[in-house]
PDB file of C-alpha atoms and ligand atoms in Angstrom:
ATOM      1  CA  MET M   1      94.938  73.294 326.936  1.00 65.00           C
ATOM      2  CA  SER M   2      95.132  77.020 326.968  1.00 75.00           C
ATOM      3  CA  PRO M   3      96.244  79.146 323.656  1.00 90.00           C
ATOM      4  CA  LEU M   4      99.505  80.125 323.713  1.00 94.00           C
ATOM      5  CA  LEU M   5      98.161  83.836 322.670  1.00 96.00           C
ATOM      6  CA  GLU M   6      94.648  85.415 323.145  1.00 96.00           C
ATOM      7  CA  LEU M   7      92.837  88.423 323.089  1.00 97.00           C
ATOM      8  CA  LYS M   8      90.511  89.382 325.116  1.00 97.00           C
ATOM      9  CA  ASP M   9      87.547  91.551 324.139  1.00 97.00           C
ATOM     10  CA  VAL M  10      90.474  94.499 322.927  1.00 97.00           C
ATOM     11  CA  ARG M  11      90.060  98.172 321.998  1.00 97.00           C
ATOM     12  CA  ALA M  12      92.883 100.000 320.769  1.00 97.00           C
ATOM     13  CA  ALA M  13      92.709 103.274 319.374  1.00 97.00           C
ATOM     14  CA  TYR M  14      95.331 105.789 316.804  1.00 97.00           C
ATOM     15  CA  ASP M  15      94.566 108.994 319.196  1.00 94.00           C
ATOM     16  CA  ALA M  16      91.127 109.446 320.245  1.00 91.00           C
ATOM     17  CA  ILE M  17      90.183 107.142 317.066  1.00 96.00           C
ATOM     18  CA  THR M  18      88.994 103.566 317.930  1.00 97.00           C
ATOM     19  CA  VAL M  19      90.286 101.123 315.363  1.00 97.00           C
ATOM     20  CA  LEU M  20      90.018  97.592 317.654  1.00 98.00           C
ATOM     21  CA  HIS M  21      85.719  97.069 318.702  1.00 97.00           C
ATOM     22  CA  GLY M  22      86.314  94.180 321.306  1.00 96.00           C
ATOM     23  CA  ILE M  23      88.928  91.899 318.781  1.00 97.00           C
ATOM     24  CA  ASN M  24      88.837  88.101 320.123  1.00 96.00           C
ATOM     25  CA  LEU M  25      90.920  86.080 318.678  1.00 96.00           C
ATOM     26  CA  SER M  26      92.842  82.974 320.070  1.00 96.00           C
ATOM     27  CA  VAL M  27      95.775  80.756 318.881  1.00 97.00           C
ATOM     28  CA  ALA M  28      97.167  76.882 320.362  1.00 97.00           C
ATOM     29  CA  ALA M  29     100.740  75.747 319.529  1.00 96.00           C
ATOM     30  CA  GLY M  30     100.493  73.864 316.161  1.00 96.00           C
ATOM     31  CA  GLN M  31      97.596  76.118 315.040  1.00 97.00           C
ATOM     32  CA  VAL M  32      97.466  78.688 312.376  1.00 97.00           C
ATOM     33  CA  VAL M  33      95.103  80.950 312.697  1.00 97.00           C
ATOM     34  CA  ALA M  34      94.312  83.185 309.591  1.00 96.00           C
ATOM     35  CA  LEU M  35      93.077  86.876 309.757  1.00 96.00           C
ATOM     36  CA  LEU M  36      91.706  88.147 306.555  1.00 93.00           C
ATOM     37  CA  GLY M  37      89.794  91.666 305.796  1.00 90.00           C
ATOM     38  CA  PRO M  38      89.959  94.891 303.750  1.00 88.00           C
ATOM     39  CA  ASN M  39      92.116  97.987 303.897  1.00 88.00           C
ATOM     40  CA  GLY M  40      92.252  99.486 307.045  1.00 92.00           C
ATOM     41  CA  ALA M  41      89.771  96.328 308.581  1.00 94.00           C
ATOM     42  CA  GLY M  42      92.427  97.182 311.764  1.00 96.00           C
ATOM     43  CA  LYS M  43      94.777  93.735 311.116  1.00 96.00           C
ATOM     44  CA  THR M  44      98.388  95.717 311.440  1.00 96.00           C
ATOM     45  CA  THR M  45      96.914  97.155 314.571  1.00 97.00           C
ATOM     46  CA  THR M  46      95.867  93.393 316.189  1.00 97.00           C
ATOM     47  CA  LEU M  47      99.262  92.016 315.352  1.00 96.00           C
ATOM     48  CA  LYS M  48     101.095  94.861 316.874  1.00 95.00           C
ATOM     49  CA  VAL M  49      98.472  94.743 319.747  1.00 95.00           C
ATOM     50  CA  ALA M  50      99.428  90.639 319.942  1.00 95.00           C
ATOM     51  CA  ALA M  51     102.923  91.836 319.840  1.00 92.00           C
ATOM     52  CA  GLY M  52     102.774  94.375 322.396  1.00 90.00           C
ATOM     53  CA  VAL M  53     103.827  97.923 320.415  1.00 88.00           C
ATOM     54  CA  HIS M  54     100.699  99.263 320.438  1.00 92.00           C
ATOM     55  CA  PRO M  55      98.635  99.632 323.522  1.00 92.00           C
ATOM     56  CA  LEU M  56      95.799  97.900 324.316  1.00 94.00           C
ATOM     57  CA  LYS M  57      92.240 101.236 325.248  1.00 95.00           C
ATOM     58  CA  SER M  58      91.017  98.167 327.208  1.00 96.00           C
ATOM     59  CA  GLY M  59      90.350  94.395 327.469  1.00 97.00           C
ATOM     60  CA  GLN M  60      93.215  91.573 327.748  1.00 96.00           C
ATOM     61  CA  LEU M  61      96.138  89.906 326.222  1.00 95.00           C
ATOM     62  CA  PHE M  62      97.166  87.029 327.442  1.00 94.00           C
ATOM     63  CA  LEU M  63     100.391  84.888 326.559  1.00 92.00           C
ATOM     64  CA  GLY M  64     101.062  81.595 327.208  1.00 90.00           C
ATOM     65  CA  GLY M  65      98.195  81.700 329.589  1.00 89.00           C
ATOM     66  CA  ARG M  66      99.384  85.104 331.625  1.00 89.00           C
ATOM     67  CA  ASP M  67      98.190  87.868 331.864  1.00 92.00           C
ATOM     68  CA  ALA M  68     100.416  90.103 328.972  1.00 91.00           C
ATOM     69  CA  THR M  69      98.670  93.159 329.481  1.00 91.00           C
ATOM     70  CA  GLY M  70     100.142  95.045 331.846  1.00 78.00           C
ATOM     71  CA  LEU M  71     103.645  94.270 330.510  1.00 84.00           C
ATOM     72  CA  PRO M  72     105.185  97.703 329.142  1.00 81.00           C
ATOM     73  CA  LEU M  73     105.140  98.031 325.640  1.00 74.00           C
ATOM     74  CA  GLY M  74     108.277  95.825 324.431  1.00 72.00           C
ATOM     75  CA  ASP M  75     108.322  93.527 326.312  1.00 80.00           C
ATOM     76  CA  VAL M  76     105.947  90.897 324.802  1.00 81.00           C
ATOM     77  CA  ALA M  77     108.704  90.383 322.825  1.00 76.00           C
ATOM     78  CA  ARG M  78     110.454  88.615 325.640  1.00 77.00           C
ATOM     79  CA  SER M  79     107.829  86.722 325.880  1.00 81.00           C
ATOM     80  CA  GLY M  80     108.262  84.670 322.900  1.00 89.00           C
ATOM     81  CA  VAL M  81     106.577  86.412 320.345  1.00 93.00           C
ATOM     82  CA  CYS M  82     107.828  87.620 317.287  1.00 93.00           C
ATOM     83  CA  LEU M  83     106.179  89.814 314.448  1.00 92.00           C
ATOM     84  CA  ILE M  84     107.324  89.280 310.870  1.00 92.00           C
ATOM     85  CA  PRO M  85     105.584  93.446 309.604  1.00 86.00           C
ATOM     86  CA  GLU M  86     104.928  93.690 306.092  1.00 81.00           C
ATOM     87  CA  GLY M  87     107.677  94.510 303.060  1.00 74.00           C
ATOM     88  CA  ARG M  88     109.510  92.069 304.847  1.00 71.00           C
ATOM     89  CA  GLY M  89     112.125  93.916 307.306  1.00 80.00           C
ATOM     90  CA  VAL M  90     115.516  92.286 306.173  1.00 91.00           C
ATOM     91  CA  PHE M  91     118.432  95.041 305.273  1.00 94.00           C
ATOM     92  CA  PRO M  92     118.540  94.835 302.368  1.00 93.00           C
ATOM     93  CA  ASN M  93     122.504  96.104 301.691  1.00 94.00           C
ATOM     94  CA  LEU M  94     123.628  93.643 303.801  1.00 96.00           C
ATOM     95  CA  SER M  95     124.034  90.491 302.506  1.00 97.00           C
ATOM     96  CA  VAL M  96     121.905  87.305 303.786  1.00 97.00           C
ATOM     97  CA  ARG M  97     124.528  85.757 305.686  1.00 97.00           C
ATOM     98  CA  GLU M  98     125.069  89.205 307.769  1.00 96.00           C
ATOM     99  CA  ASN M  99     120.971  89.509 307.709  1.00 96.00           C
ATOM    100  CA  LEU M 100     121.413  86.057 309.663  1.00 96.00           C
ATOM    101  CA  LEU M 101     124.991  87.486 311.739  1.00 95.00           C
ATOM    102  CA  MET M 102     122.796  89.111 313.099  1.00 93.00           C
ATOM    103  CA  MET M 103     120.540  87.382 315.135  1.00 91.00           C
ATOM    104  CA  THR M 104     123.051  85.670 317.128  1.00 91.00           C
ATOM    105  CA  PHE M 105     122.141  88.546 319.758  1.00 87.00           C
ATOM    106  CA  THR M 106     119.585  85.305 319.977  1.00 86.00           C
ATOM    107  CA  GLY M 107     122.208  83.524 321.575  1.00 88.00           C
ATOM    108  CA  ARG M 108     122.096  81.158 319.342  1.00 90.00           C
ATOM    109  CA  SER M 109     125.653  80.883 317.092  1.00 92.00           C
ATOM    110  CA  ARG M 110     126.032  81.948 313.512  1.00 93.00           C
ATOM    111  CA  GLU M 111     126.616  78.214 312.007  1.00 94.00           C
ATOM    112  CA  GLU M 112     123.471  76.861 313.877  1.00 94.00           C
ATOM    113  CA  ILE M 113     121.375  79.973 313.150  1.00 95.00           C
ATOM    114  CA  GLU M 114     122.794  79.531 309.273  1.00 95.00           C
ATOM    115  CA  GLU M 115     122.214  75.503 309.674  1.00 94.00           C
ATOM    116  CA  ILE M 116     118.522  76.176 310.450  1.00 93.00           C
ATOM    117  CA  ALA M 117     118.216  78.691 307.866  1.00 95.00           C
ATOM    118  CA  PHE M 118     119.688  77.091 305.049  1.00 96.00           C
ATOM    119  CA  ALA M 119     117.582  73.400 305.780  1.00 95.00           C
ATOM    120  CA  ARG M 120     114.204  75.024 305.699  1.00 94.00           C
ATOM    121  CA  PHE M 121     115.518  77.616 302.336  1.00 95.00           C
ATOM    122  CA  PRO M 122     118.075  75.919 300.455  1.00 95.00           C
ATOM    123  CA  ILE M 123     118.289  78.948 297.872  1.00 95.00           C
ATOM    124  CA  LEU M 124     119.148  81.078 300.857  1.00 96.00           C
ATOM    125  CA  GLY M 125     122.165  78.823 301.333  1.00 97.00           C
ATOM    126  CA  LYS M 126     123.073  79.463 297.598  1.00 97.00           C
ATOM    127  CA  ARG M 127     122.882  83.124 297.569  1.00 96.00           C
ATOM    128  CA  ALA M 128     124.375  83.466 301.656  1.00 97.00           C
ATOM    129  CA  SER M 129     126.504  86.134 299.857  1.00 97.00           C
ATOM    130  CA  GLN M 130     123.788  88.270 297.463  1.00 97.00           C
ATOM    131  CA  THR M 131     122.744  91.737 299.062  1.00 96.00           C
ATOM    132  CA  ALA M 132     119.550  91.133 300.711  1.00 96.00           C
ATOM    133  CA  GLY M 133     117.777  93.998 298.155  1.00 94.00           C
ATOM    134  CA  THR M 134     119.017  91.863 295.147  1.00 95.00           C
ATOM    135  CA  LEU M 135     116.790  88.794 296.416  1.00 94.00           C
ATOM    136  CA  SER M 136     113.722  88.245 295.078  1.00 93.00           C
ATOM    137  CA  GLY M 137     110.489  89.344 296.912  1.00 92.00           C
ATOM    138  CA  GLY M 138     109.795  85.806 297.619  1.00 93.00           C
ATOM    139  CA  GLU M 139     113.849  84.990 298.910  1.00 94.00           C
ATOM    140  CA  GLN M 140     113.412  88.576 301.262  1.00 94.00           C
ATOM    141  CA  GLN M 141     110.587  86.695 302.636  1.00 94.00           C
ATOM    142  CA  MET M 142     112.322  83.645 303.353  1.00 95.00           C
ATOM    143  CA  LEU M 143     115.190  85.703 304.763  1.00 96.00           C
ATOM    144  CA  ALA M 144     112.431  87.761 307.018  1.00 95.00           C
ATOM    145  CA  LEU M 145     110.973  83.944 308.217  1.00 95.00           C
ATOM    146  CA  SER M 146     114.667  82.092 308.957  1.00 95.00           C
ATOM    147  CA  ARG M 147     115.853  85.718 310.497  1.00 94.00           C
ATOM    148  CA  GLY M 148     112.643  85.596 312.977  1.00 93.00           C
ATOM    149  CA  LEU M 149     112.579  81.758 313.792  1.00 93.00           C
ATOM    150  CA  ALA M 150     116.371  82.212 315.028  1.00 92.00           C
ATOM    151  CA  THR M 151     114.738  84.064 317.970  1.00 90.00           C
ATOM    152  CA  ASP M 152     113.220  80.770 318.403  1.00 91.00           C
ATOM    153  CA  PRO M 153     108.996  81.899 318.671  1.00 93.00           C
ATOM    154  CA  ALA M 154     105.775  80.575 320.831  1.00 95.00           C
ATOM    155  CA  VAL M 155     103.772  82.971 318.946  1.00 96.00           C
ATOM    156  CA  LEU M 156     104.505  83.896 315.032  1.00 96.00           C
ATOM    157  CA  LEU M 157     102.812  87.509 313.795  1.00 96.00           C
ATOM    158  CA  LEU M 158     102.625  87.262 309.947  1.00 96.00           C
ATOM    159  CA  ASP M 159     101.444  90.461 308.130  1.00 94.00           C
ATOM    160  CA  GLU M 160     100.367  90.078 304.435  1.00 92.00           C
ATOM    161  CA  LEU M 161     103.568  87.042 303.088  1.00 90.00           C
ATOM    162  CA  SER M 162     102.079  86.841 300.398  1.00 90.00           C
ATOM    163  CA  MET M 163     101.924  90.525 299.328  1.00 88.00           C
ATOM    164  CA  GLY M 164     103.277  91.052 295.910  1.00 87.00           C
ATOM    165  CA  LEU M 165     104.416  87.472 295.165  1.00 90.00           C
ATOM    166  CA  ALA M 166     104.099  85.361 292.246  1.00 88.00           C
ATOM    167  CA  PRO M 167     101.099  82.166 293.869  1.00 88.00           C
ATOM    168  CA  LEU M 168     103.019  79.386 293.473  1.00 89.00           C
ATOM    169  CA  ILE M 169     105.740  81.455 295.664  1.00 90.00           C
ATOM    170  CA  VAL M 170     102.928  82.312 298.173  1.00 92.00           C
ATOM    171  CA  GLY M 171     102.749  78.813 298.522  1.00 91.00           C
ATOM    172  CA  GLU M 172     105.833  77.397 298.614  1.00 91.00           C
ATOM    173  CA  LEU M 173     106.235  79.766 301.861  1.00 93.00           C
ATOM    174  CA  TYR M 174     102.592  78.747 303.217  1.00 94.00           C
ATOM    175  CA  GLU M 175     103.947  75.185 303.007  1.00 93.00           C
ATOM    176  CA  GLN M 176     106.684  76.274 305.013  1.00 94.00           C
ATOM    177  CA  VAL M 177     104.416  78.248 308.148  1.00 95.00           C
ATOM    178  CA  ALA M 178     102.350  75.197 308.267  1.00 96.00           C
ATOM    179  CA  GLU M 179     105.478  73.174 308.676  1.00 95.00           C
ATOM    180  CA  ILE M 180     106.864  75.963 311.415  1.00 95.00           C
ATOM    181  CA  ALA M 181     103.022  75.114 313.438  1.00 97.00           C
ATOM    182  CA  ARG M 182     103.297  71.566 313.387  1.00 96.00           C
ATOM    183  CA  GLN M 183     106.803  72.072 314.920  1.00 94.00           C
ATOM    184  CA  GLY M 184     104.881  73.553 317.745  1.00 95.00           C
ATOM    185  CA  VAL M 185     104.591  77.033 316.793  1.00 96.00           C
ATOM    186  CA  ALA M 186     101.305  79.259 317.451  1.00 97.00           C
ATOM    187  CA  VAL M 187     100.825  81.633 314.113  1.00 98.00           C
ATOM    188  CA  LEU M 188      98.380  84.282 313.562  1.00 98.00           C
ATOM    189  CA  ILE M 189      98.469  85.318 309.167  1.00 97.00           C
ATOM    190  CA  VAL M 190      97.215  88.509 308.543  1.00 95.00           C
ATOM    191  CA  GLU M 191      96.034  88.018 304.767  1.00 92.00           C
ATOM    192  CA  GLN M 192      94.024  91.010 302.947  1.00 84.00           C
ATOM    193  CA  PHE M 193      92.740  88.335 301.217  1.00 69.00           C
ATOM    194  CA  ALA M 194      94.763  85.246 299.681  1.00 70.00           C
ATOM    195  CA  ALA M 195      92.339  81.992 299.069  1.00 76.00           C
ATOM    196  CA  ALA M 196      94.887  80.098 299.505  1.00 83.00           C
ATOM    197  CA  VAL M 197      95.989  80.680 302.967  1.00 90.00           C
ATOM    198  CA  LEU M 198      92.349  79.157 304.078  1.00 90.00           C
ATOM    199  CA  ASP M 199      94.713  75.466 303.044  1.00 90.00           C
ATOM    200  CA  ILE M 200      97.289  75.690 305.836  1.00 94.00           C
ATOM    201  CA  ALA M 201      95.048  77.753 308.223  1.00 95.00           C
ATOM    202  CA  ASP M 202      93.324  75.847 310.881  1.00 95.00           C
ATOM    203  CA  HIS M 203      90.535  79.074 311.734  1.00 95.00           C
ATOM    204  CA  ALA M 204      89.761  82.311 310.017  1.00 94.00           C
ATOM    205  CA  ALA M 205      88.568  85.333 311.129  1.00 94.00           C
ATOM    206  CA  VAL M 206      87.411  88.244 308.783  1.00 92.00           C
ATOM    207  CA  LEU M 207      87.762  91.941 310.188  1.00 93.00           C
ATOM    208  CA  VAL M 208      85.593  94.658 309.050  1.00 91.00           C
ATOM    209  CA  ARG M 209      85.632  97.731 310.354  1.00 93.00           C
ATOM    210  CA  GLY M 210      87.622  96.338 313.336  1.00 96.00           C
ATOM    211  CA  ARG M 211      85.143  93.850 314.090  1.00 95.00           C
ATOM    212  CA  VAL M 212      85.595  90.263 313.560  1.00 94.00           C
ATOM    213  CA  GLU M 213      82.352  90.255 311.484  1.00 89.00           C
ATOM    214  CA  HIS M 214      82.819  86.241 311.265  1.00 88.00           C
ATOM    215  CA  GLN M 215      84.968  83.225 311.694  1.00 90.00           C
ATOM    216  CA  GLY M 216      85.058  79.334 312.399  1.00 90.00           C
ATOM    217  CA  ARG M 217      87.446  76.673 309.540  1.00 91.00           C
ATOM    218  CA  PRO M 218      87.913  77.529 307.065  1.00 88.00           C
ATOM    219  CA  ASP M 219      85.611  74.930 305.189  1.00 85.00           C
ATOM    220  CA  GLU M 220      83.593  75.717 301.726  1.00 83.00           C
ATOM    221  CA  ALA M 221      81.061  77.152 303.776  1.00 83.00           C
ATOM    222  CA  PHE M 222      82.966  79.446 305.300  1.00 82.00           C
ATOM    223  CA  LYS M 223      85.044  80.286 301.724  1.00 83.00           C
ATOM    224  CA  THR M 224      81.100  80.888 300.288  1.00 82.00           C
ATOM    225  CA  GLU M 225      81.028  83.431 303.732  1.00 78.00           C
ATOM    226  CA  LEU M 226      83.617  84.521 303.160  1.00 78.00           C
ATOM    227  CA  ALA M 227      82.953  85.542 299.545  1.00 77.00           C
ATOM    228  CA  ALA M 228      79.181  86.970 300.414  1.00 76.00           C
ATOM    229  CA  LEU M 229      80.925  89.496 303.437  1.00 72.00           C
ATOM    230  CA  TYR M 230      83.856  90.139 300.323  1.00 68.00           C
ATOM    231  CA  LEU M 231      80.927  92.000 297.870  1.00 58.00           C
ATOM    232  CA  GLY M 232      78.556  92.756 300.643  1.00 55.00           C
ATOM    233  CA  SER M 233      81.377  95.656 302.101  1.00 48.00           C
ATOM    234  CA  SER M 234      83.032  96.569 298.605  1.00 43.00           C
TER     235      SER M 234
HETATM  236  P1  ATP R   1      96.099  97.264 305.846  1.00 86.63           P
HETATM  237  O1  ATP R   1      95.350  96.092 305.321  1.00 86.63           O
HETATM  238  O2  ATP R   1      95.937  98.299 305.193  1.00 86.63           O
HETATM  239  O3  ATP R   1      97.816  97.014 306.533  1.00 86.63           O
HETATM  240  P2  ATP R   1      94.776  96.517 308.232  1.00 86.63           P
HETATM  241  O4  ATP R   1      93.418  95.841 308.411  1.00 86.63           O
HETATM  242  O5  ATP R   1      95.689  96.096 308.741  1.00 86.63           O
HETATM  243  O6  ATP R   1      95.282  97.412 306.563  1.00 86.63           O
HETATM  244  P3  ATP R   1      95.381  99.072 310.081  1.00 86.63           P
HETATM  245  O7  ATP R   1      96.648  99.258 309.261  1.00 86.63           O
HETATM  246  O8  ATP R   1      95.216  98.027 311.646  1.00 86.63           O
HETATM  247  O9  ATP R   1      94.045  98.397 308.972  1.00 86.63           O
HETATM  248  O10 ATP R   1      94.463 100.085 310.052  1.00 86.63           O
HETATM  249  C1  ATP R   1      93.324 100.460 311.070  1.00 86.63           C
HETATM  250  C2  ATP R   1      92.572 101.890 311.270  1.00 86.63           C
HETATM  251  O11 ATP R   1      94.031 102.502 311.811  1.00 86.63           O
HETATM  252  C3  ATP R   1      92.774 102.235 309.774  1.00 86.63           C
HETATM  253  O12 ATP R   1      91.891 103.569 309.867  1.00 86.63           O
HETATM  254  C4  ATP R   1      94.484 102.963 309.946  1.00 86.63           C
HETATM  255  O13 ATP R   1      93.696 104.490 309.068  1.00 86.63           O
HETATM  256  C5  ATP R   1      94.093 103.447 311.110  1.00 86.63           C
HETATM  257  N1  ATP R   1      95.893 103.706 311.633  1.00 86.63           N
HETATM  258  C6  ATP R   1      96.924 102.418 311.264  1.00 86.63           C
HETATM  259  N2  ATP R   1      98.117 103.020 311.486  1.00 86.63           N
HETATM  260  C7  ATP R   1      97.464 104.364 312.097  1.00 86.63           C
HETATM  261  C8  ATP R   1      98.601 105.522 312.570  1.00 86.63           C
HETATM  262  N3  ATP R   1      99.817 105.280 313.221  1.00 86.63           N
HETATM  263  N4  ATP R   1      97.733 106.536 313.192  1.00 86.63           N
HETATM  264  C9  ATP R   1      96.744 106.865 312.777  1.00 86.63           C
HETATM  265  N5  ATP R   1      96.371 105.879 312.144  1.00 86.63           N
HETATM  266  C10 ATP R   1      96.267 104.960 312.089  1.00 86.63           C
END
């Protein structure tokens, strides 16, 4: 089966400075791939390239087996890719219900969007009238995920889902991410270093200074190598 998302020898730059030096990465339907690495390694840039909001300098981007390299920036989102950026991207002054209501542009009804969101995250149903800015960090992340899922993505890109959240909440969110993947979505999740993500990942890659230094199944041997890499790069 061809992967839903594939990056082949991708290079990307900000002006004259190249920050991705030939990334190869693929995510199949139903798979969770974790992209780990220290600050500034290029993780967010990789997600931006995959989401079609940052151009490739060279290499190729495939979506659903089709070459999406030449697509104009922005058109990639229409091919079923959804990026949930770092910092959650909810509208803090709007209520939970209003944040979800905005997603009716997808053609789904308000009732359907709410039903799906509240079934997945019952706490959001309880907080429906509360402004998003007053939710806990975990609840905001649940809302951001629900907004993203309303677009019915084939590929879900998550940037530092766990940032600033308590381990228990992170575990709950990851469980939902695993469930989303089980429903056939290809999930690429970026974390700086969150060992817990390896519990749900089928495959993990470590990015250091714009290069994949190590990748494989996130088993015990991988975790040991990862620890060594981190110690080595600090
Ligand atoms: P972090 O965990 O800090 O977000 P990251 O692994 O996601 O790190 P990127 O944000 O992709 O890394 O950054 C990779 C490199 O590109 C860094 O050296 C960063 O300084 C640089 N960079 C990122 N965004 C820009 C930008 N808009 N303009 C110029 N350089 C940038």
